[in-house]
Short mmCIF file of C-alpha atoms in Angstrom, two decimals:
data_model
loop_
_atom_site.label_atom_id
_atom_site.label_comp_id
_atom_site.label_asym_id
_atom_site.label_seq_id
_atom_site.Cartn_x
_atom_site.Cartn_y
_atom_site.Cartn_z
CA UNK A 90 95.55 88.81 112.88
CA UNK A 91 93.35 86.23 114.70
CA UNK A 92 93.85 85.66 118.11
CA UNK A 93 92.50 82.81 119.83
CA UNK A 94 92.00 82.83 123.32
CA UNK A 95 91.21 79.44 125.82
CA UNK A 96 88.38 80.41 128.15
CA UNK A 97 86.80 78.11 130.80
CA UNK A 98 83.56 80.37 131.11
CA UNK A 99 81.46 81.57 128.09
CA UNK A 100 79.93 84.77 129.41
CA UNK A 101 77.14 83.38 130.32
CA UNK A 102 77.51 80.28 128.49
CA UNK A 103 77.55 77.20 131.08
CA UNK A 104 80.63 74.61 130.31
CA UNK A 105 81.55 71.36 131.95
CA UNK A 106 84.34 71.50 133.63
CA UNK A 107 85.82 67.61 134.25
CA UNK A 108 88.04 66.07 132.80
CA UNK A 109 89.81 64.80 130.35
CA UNK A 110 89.31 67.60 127.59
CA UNK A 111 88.12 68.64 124.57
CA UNK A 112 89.70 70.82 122.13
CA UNK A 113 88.94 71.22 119.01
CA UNK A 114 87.37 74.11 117.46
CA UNK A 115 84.78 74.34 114.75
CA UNK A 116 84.24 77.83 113.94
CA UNK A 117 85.15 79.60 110.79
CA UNK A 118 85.17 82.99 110.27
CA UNK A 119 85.89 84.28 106.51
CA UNK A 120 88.30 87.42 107.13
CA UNK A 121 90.99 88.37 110.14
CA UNK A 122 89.67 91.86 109.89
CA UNK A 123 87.00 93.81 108.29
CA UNK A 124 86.41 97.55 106.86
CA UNK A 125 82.93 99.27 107.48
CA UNK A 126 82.66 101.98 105.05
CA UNK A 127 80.55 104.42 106.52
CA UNK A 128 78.38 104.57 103.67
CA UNK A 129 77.18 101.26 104.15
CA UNK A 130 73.84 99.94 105.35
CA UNK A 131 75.70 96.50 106.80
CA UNK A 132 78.36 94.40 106.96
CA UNK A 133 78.36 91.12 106.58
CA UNK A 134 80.87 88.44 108.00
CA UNK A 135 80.40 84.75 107.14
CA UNK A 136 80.68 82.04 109.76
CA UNK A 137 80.61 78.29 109.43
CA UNK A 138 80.91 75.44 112.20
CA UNK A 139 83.50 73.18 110.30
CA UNK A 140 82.84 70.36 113.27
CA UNK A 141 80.98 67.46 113.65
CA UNK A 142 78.65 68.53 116.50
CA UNK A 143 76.73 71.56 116.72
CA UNK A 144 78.36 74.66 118.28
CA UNK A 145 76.58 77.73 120.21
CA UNK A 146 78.09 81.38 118.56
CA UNK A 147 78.02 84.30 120.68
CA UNK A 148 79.41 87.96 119.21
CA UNK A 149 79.64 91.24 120.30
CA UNK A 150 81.70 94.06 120.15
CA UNK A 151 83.93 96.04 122.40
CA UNK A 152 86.33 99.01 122.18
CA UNK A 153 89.43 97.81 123.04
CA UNK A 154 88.61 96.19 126.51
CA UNK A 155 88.63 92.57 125.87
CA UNK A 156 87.86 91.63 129.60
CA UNK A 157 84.98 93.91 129.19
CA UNK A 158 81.39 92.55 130.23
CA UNK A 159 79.52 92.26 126.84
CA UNK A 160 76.07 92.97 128.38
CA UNK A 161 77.81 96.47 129.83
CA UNK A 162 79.65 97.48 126.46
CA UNK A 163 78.46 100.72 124.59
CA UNK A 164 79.14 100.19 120.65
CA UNK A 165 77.14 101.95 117.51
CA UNK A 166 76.43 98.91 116.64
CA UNK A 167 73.93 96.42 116.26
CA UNK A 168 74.67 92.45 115.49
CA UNK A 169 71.60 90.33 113.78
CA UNK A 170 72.63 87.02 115.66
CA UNK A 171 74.54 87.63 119.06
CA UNK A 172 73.77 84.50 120.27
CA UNK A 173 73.35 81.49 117.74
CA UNK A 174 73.20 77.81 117.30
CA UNK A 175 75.02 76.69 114.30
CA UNK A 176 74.87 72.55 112.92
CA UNK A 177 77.63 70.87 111.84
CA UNK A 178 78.54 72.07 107.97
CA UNK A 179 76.03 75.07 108.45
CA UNK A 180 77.47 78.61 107.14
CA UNK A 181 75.61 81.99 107.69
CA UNK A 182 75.87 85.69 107.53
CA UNK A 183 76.36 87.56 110.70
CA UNK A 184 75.31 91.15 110.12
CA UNK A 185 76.40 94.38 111.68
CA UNK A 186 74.49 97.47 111.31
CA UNK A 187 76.30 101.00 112.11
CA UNK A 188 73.75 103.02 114.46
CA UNK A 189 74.80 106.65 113.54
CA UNK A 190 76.70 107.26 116.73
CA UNK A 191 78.61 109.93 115.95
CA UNK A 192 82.48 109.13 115.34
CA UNK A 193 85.19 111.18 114.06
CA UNK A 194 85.05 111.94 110.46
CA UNK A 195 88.78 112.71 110.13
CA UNK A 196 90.48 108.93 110.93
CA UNK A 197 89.78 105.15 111.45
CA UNK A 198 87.80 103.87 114.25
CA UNK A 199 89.00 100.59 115.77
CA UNK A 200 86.41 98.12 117.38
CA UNK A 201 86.67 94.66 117.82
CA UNK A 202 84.43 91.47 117.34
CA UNK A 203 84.56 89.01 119.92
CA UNK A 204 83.07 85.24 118.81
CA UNK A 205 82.86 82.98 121.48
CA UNK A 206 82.63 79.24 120.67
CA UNK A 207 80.97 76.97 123.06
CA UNK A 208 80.61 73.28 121.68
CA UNK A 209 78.27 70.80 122.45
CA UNK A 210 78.53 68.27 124.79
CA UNK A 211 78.14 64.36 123.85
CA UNK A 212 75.39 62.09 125.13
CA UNK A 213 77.04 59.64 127.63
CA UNK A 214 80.08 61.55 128.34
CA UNK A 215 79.68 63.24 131.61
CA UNK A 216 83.31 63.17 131.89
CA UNK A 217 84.63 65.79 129.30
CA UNK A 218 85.98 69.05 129.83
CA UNK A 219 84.55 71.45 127.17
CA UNK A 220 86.55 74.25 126.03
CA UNK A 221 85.17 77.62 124.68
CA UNK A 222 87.36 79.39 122.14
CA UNK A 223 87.29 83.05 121.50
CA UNK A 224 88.16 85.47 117.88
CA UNK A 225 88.66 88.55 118.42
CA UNK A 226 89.02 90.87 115.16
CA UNK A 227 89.54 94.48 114.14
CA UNK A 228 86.52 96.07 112.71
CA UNK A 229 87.74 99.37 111.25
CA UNK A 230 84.81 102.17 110.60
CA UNK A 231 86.27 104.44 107.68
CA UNK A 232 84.70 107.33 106.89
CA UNK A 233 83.76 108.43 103.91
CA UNK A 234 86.00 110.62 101.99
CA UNK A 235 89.69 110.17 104.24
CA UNK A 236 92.07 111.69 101.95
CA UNK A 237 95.06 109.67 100.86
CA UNK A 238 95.30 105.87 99.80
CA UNK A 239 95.02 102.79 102.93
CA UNK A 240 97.20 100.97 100.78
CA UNK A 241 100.21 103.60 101.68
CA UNK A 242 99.98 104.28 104.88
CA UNK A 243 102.26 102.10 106.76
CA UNK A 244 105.55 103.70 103.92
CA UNK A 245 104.65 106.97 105.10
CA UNK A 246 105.01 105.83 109.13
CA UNK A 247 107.94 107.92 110.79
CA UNK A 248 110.63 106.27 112.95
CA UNK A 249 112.67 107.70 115.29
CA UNK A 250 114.76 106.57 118.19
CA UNK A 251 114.84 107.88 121.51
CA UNK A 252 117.03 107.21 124.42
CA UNK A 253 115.95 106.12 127.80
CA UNK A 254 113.39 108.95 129.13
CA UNK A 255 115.24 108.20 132.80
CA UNK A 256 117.44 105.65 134.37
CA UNK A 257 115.62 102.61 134.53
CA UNK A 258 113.51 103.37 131.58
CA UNK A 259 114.01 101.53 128.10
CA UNK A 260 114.61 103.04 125.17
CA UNK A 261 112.59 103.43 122.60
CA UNK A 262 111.58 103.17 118.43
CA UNK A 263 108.73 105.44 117.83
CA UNK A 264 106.65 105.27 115.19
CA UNK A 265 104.18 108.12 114.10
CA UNK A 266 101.86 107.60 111.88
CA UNK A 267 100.61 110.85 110.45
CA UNK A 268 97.94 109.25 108.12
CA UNK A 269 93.86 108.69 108.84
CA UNK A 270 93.90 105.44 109.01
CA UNK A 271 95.45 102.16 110.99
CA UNK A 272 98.17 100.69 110.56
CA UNK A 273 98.04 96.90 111.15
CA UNK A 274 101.36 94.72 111.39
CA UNK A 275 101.95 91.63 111.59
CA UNK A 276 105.54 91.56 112.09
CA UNK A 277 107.77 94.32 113.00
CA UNK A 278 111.90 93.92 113.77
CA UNK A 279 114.37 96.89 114.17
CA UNK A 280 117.61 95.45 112.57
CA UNK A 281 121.27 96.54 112.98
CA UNK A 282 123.40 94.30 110.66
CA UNK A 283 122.74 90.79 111.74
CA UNK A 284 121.26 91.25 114.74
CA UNK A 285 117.38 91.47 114.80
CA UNK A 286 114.96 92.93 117.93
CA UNK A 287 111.27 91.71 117.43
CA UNK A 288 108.82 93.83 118.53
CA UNK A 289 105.73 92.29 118.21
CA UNK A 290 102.76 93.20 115.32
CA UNK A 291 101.64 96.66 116.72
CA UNK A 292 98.20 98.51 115.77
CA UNK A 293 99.53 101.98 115.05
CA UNK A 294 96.30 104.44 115.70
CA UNK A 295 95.73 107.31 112.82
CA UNK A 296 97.58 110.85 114.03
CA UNK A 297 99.35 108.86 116.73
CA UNK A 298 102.87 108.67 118.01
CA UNK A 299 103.01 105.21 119.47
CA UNK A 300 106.50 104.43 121.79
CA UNK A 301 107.49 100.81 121.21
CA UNK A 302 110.02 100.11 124.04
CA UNK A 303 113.35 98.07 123.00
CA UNK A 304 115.21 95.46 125.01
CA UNK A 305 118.57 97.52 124.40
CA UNK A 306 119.35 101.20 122.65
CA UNK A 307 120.12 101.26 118.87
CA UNK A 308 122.46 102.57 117.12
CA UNK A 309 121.68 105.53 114.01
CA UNK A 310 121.39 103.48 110.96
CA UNK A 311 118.93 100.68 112.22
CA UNK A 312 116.17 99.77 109.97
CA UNK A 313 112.30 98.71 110.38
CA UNK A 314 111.48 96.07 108.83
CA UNK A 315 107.46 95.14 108.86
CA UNK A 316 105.07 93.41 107.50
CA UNK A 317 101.67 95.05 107.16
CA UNK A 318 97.71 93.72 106.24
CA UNK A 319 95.99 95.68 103.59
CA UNK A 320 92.15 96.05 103.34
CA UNK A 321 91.80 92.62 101.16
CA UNK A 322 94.01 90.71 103.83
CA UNK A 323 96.71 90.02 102.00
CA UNK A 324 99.81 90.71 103.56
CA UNK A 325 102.97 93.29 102.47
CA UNK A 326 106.85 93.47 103.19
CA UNK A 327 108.23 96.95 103.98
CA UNK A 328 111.39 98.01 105.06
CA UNK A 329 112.16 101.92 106.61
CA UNK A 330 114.71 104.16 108.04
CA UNK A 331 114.64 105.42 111.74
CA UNK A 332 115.38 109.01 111.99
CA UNK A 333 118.39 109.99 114.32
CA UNK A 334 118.38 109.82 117.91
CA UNK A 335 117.39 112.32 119.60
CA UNK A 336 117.89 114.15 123.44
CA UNK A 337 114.12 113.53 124.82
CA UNK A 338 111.41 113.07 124.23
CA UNK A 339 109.10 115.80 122.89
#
């Protein structure tokens, strides 16, 4: 999903900072995440400024950090327009070019595109706070020739339930996903009966257990119930059983 993120300071990007504000963000980004087949020469990611005033664009990439210094990140990648000036109703291509780093040729790798909107400040109003807002997205590099289908990876997730690993610890719903590839939700609940726990919309990594702590221990017979982003971005409704509890954790 796209998260937006209020930043006073544009990495390098000089805002005004008096007020009264303004908030309103132009940029459009076509996609809330995006595959890179390794095969590939490029991908390309459209970008418009919906607005009325022209808007500066800068993108990069990162690994996971997102408080990471762009000009200090190390990504096989190359963008075609980090840094861009984009008019009111313009729309372009931003390219991304994989550099041949080498990368594991068994699973997913998960990067993420930052785009950092700075708008434009109006003639004769000194007085205006100008916000930046910031996208980040998942960029997934698949290899070529991952065995199995994307499309089924979040029904084949494990869940199990584990008690408290020592007093004062929470328990936990563990999910293990034994396939190549991430699993994206956007919605994940463990229910008993009526009663609902949310637990957020996890990223669960390729050949990765991942613990997802709960608020209170639950009982054998609670279900997951999730709802997960396929490559095309639509979105899909599953529902699973959690295996039993067990003594400890492996």
């Amino acid at each position: 999903m796209i998260r937006r993120c209020l930043h006073r300071c544009g990495l390098a990007l000089g805002l005004s900072l008096v007020l009264p504000a303004s908030a309103d963000a132009a940029l459009n980004v076509v996609g809330s995440r995006f595959i890179y087949p390794a095969q590939s020469d490029a991908l390309s990611i459209r970008i418009g400024n919906g607005g009325q005033r022209p808007i500066l664009v800068q993108a990069w990439l990162d690994r996971g950090d997102g408080s990471a210094d762009p000009s200090t990140v190390q990504v096989p990648f190359v963008l075609s327009r980090p840094l861009s000036r984009v008019e009111p109703q313009e729309k372009y291509a931003l390219q991304l070019r994989y550099t041949g780093e080498p990368l594991p040729d068994d699973r997913e790798s998960l990067f993420w595109l930052n785009l950092l909107e700075v708008p434009s400040r109006d003639e004769g109003r000194d007085n205006l706070l100008l916000l930046s807002y910031r996208l980040r997205m998942k960029v997934l590099f698949r290899p070529r020739g991952l065995p199995g289908d994307p499309r089924a990876a979040a029904g084949q997730v494990a869940w199990r339930l584990l008690p408290a690993a020592s007093p004062g610890k929470l328990a936990v719903l563990e999910a293990d996903n034994r396939s190549p590839y991430h699993v994206s939700l956007t919605r994940l609940e463990l229910r008993e009966g009526d009663v609902a726990i949310a637990l957020g919309h996890p990223t669960l990594p390729p050949f990765s257990r991942t613990p997802l702590p709960l608020p209170k221990p639950a009982r054998a017979g609670a279900r997951v119930h999730y709802e997960v982003v396929d490559d095309q971005g639509r979105i899909e409704v599953g529902v699973a059983s959690t295996g039993p509890p067990v003594a400890e954790h492996p």
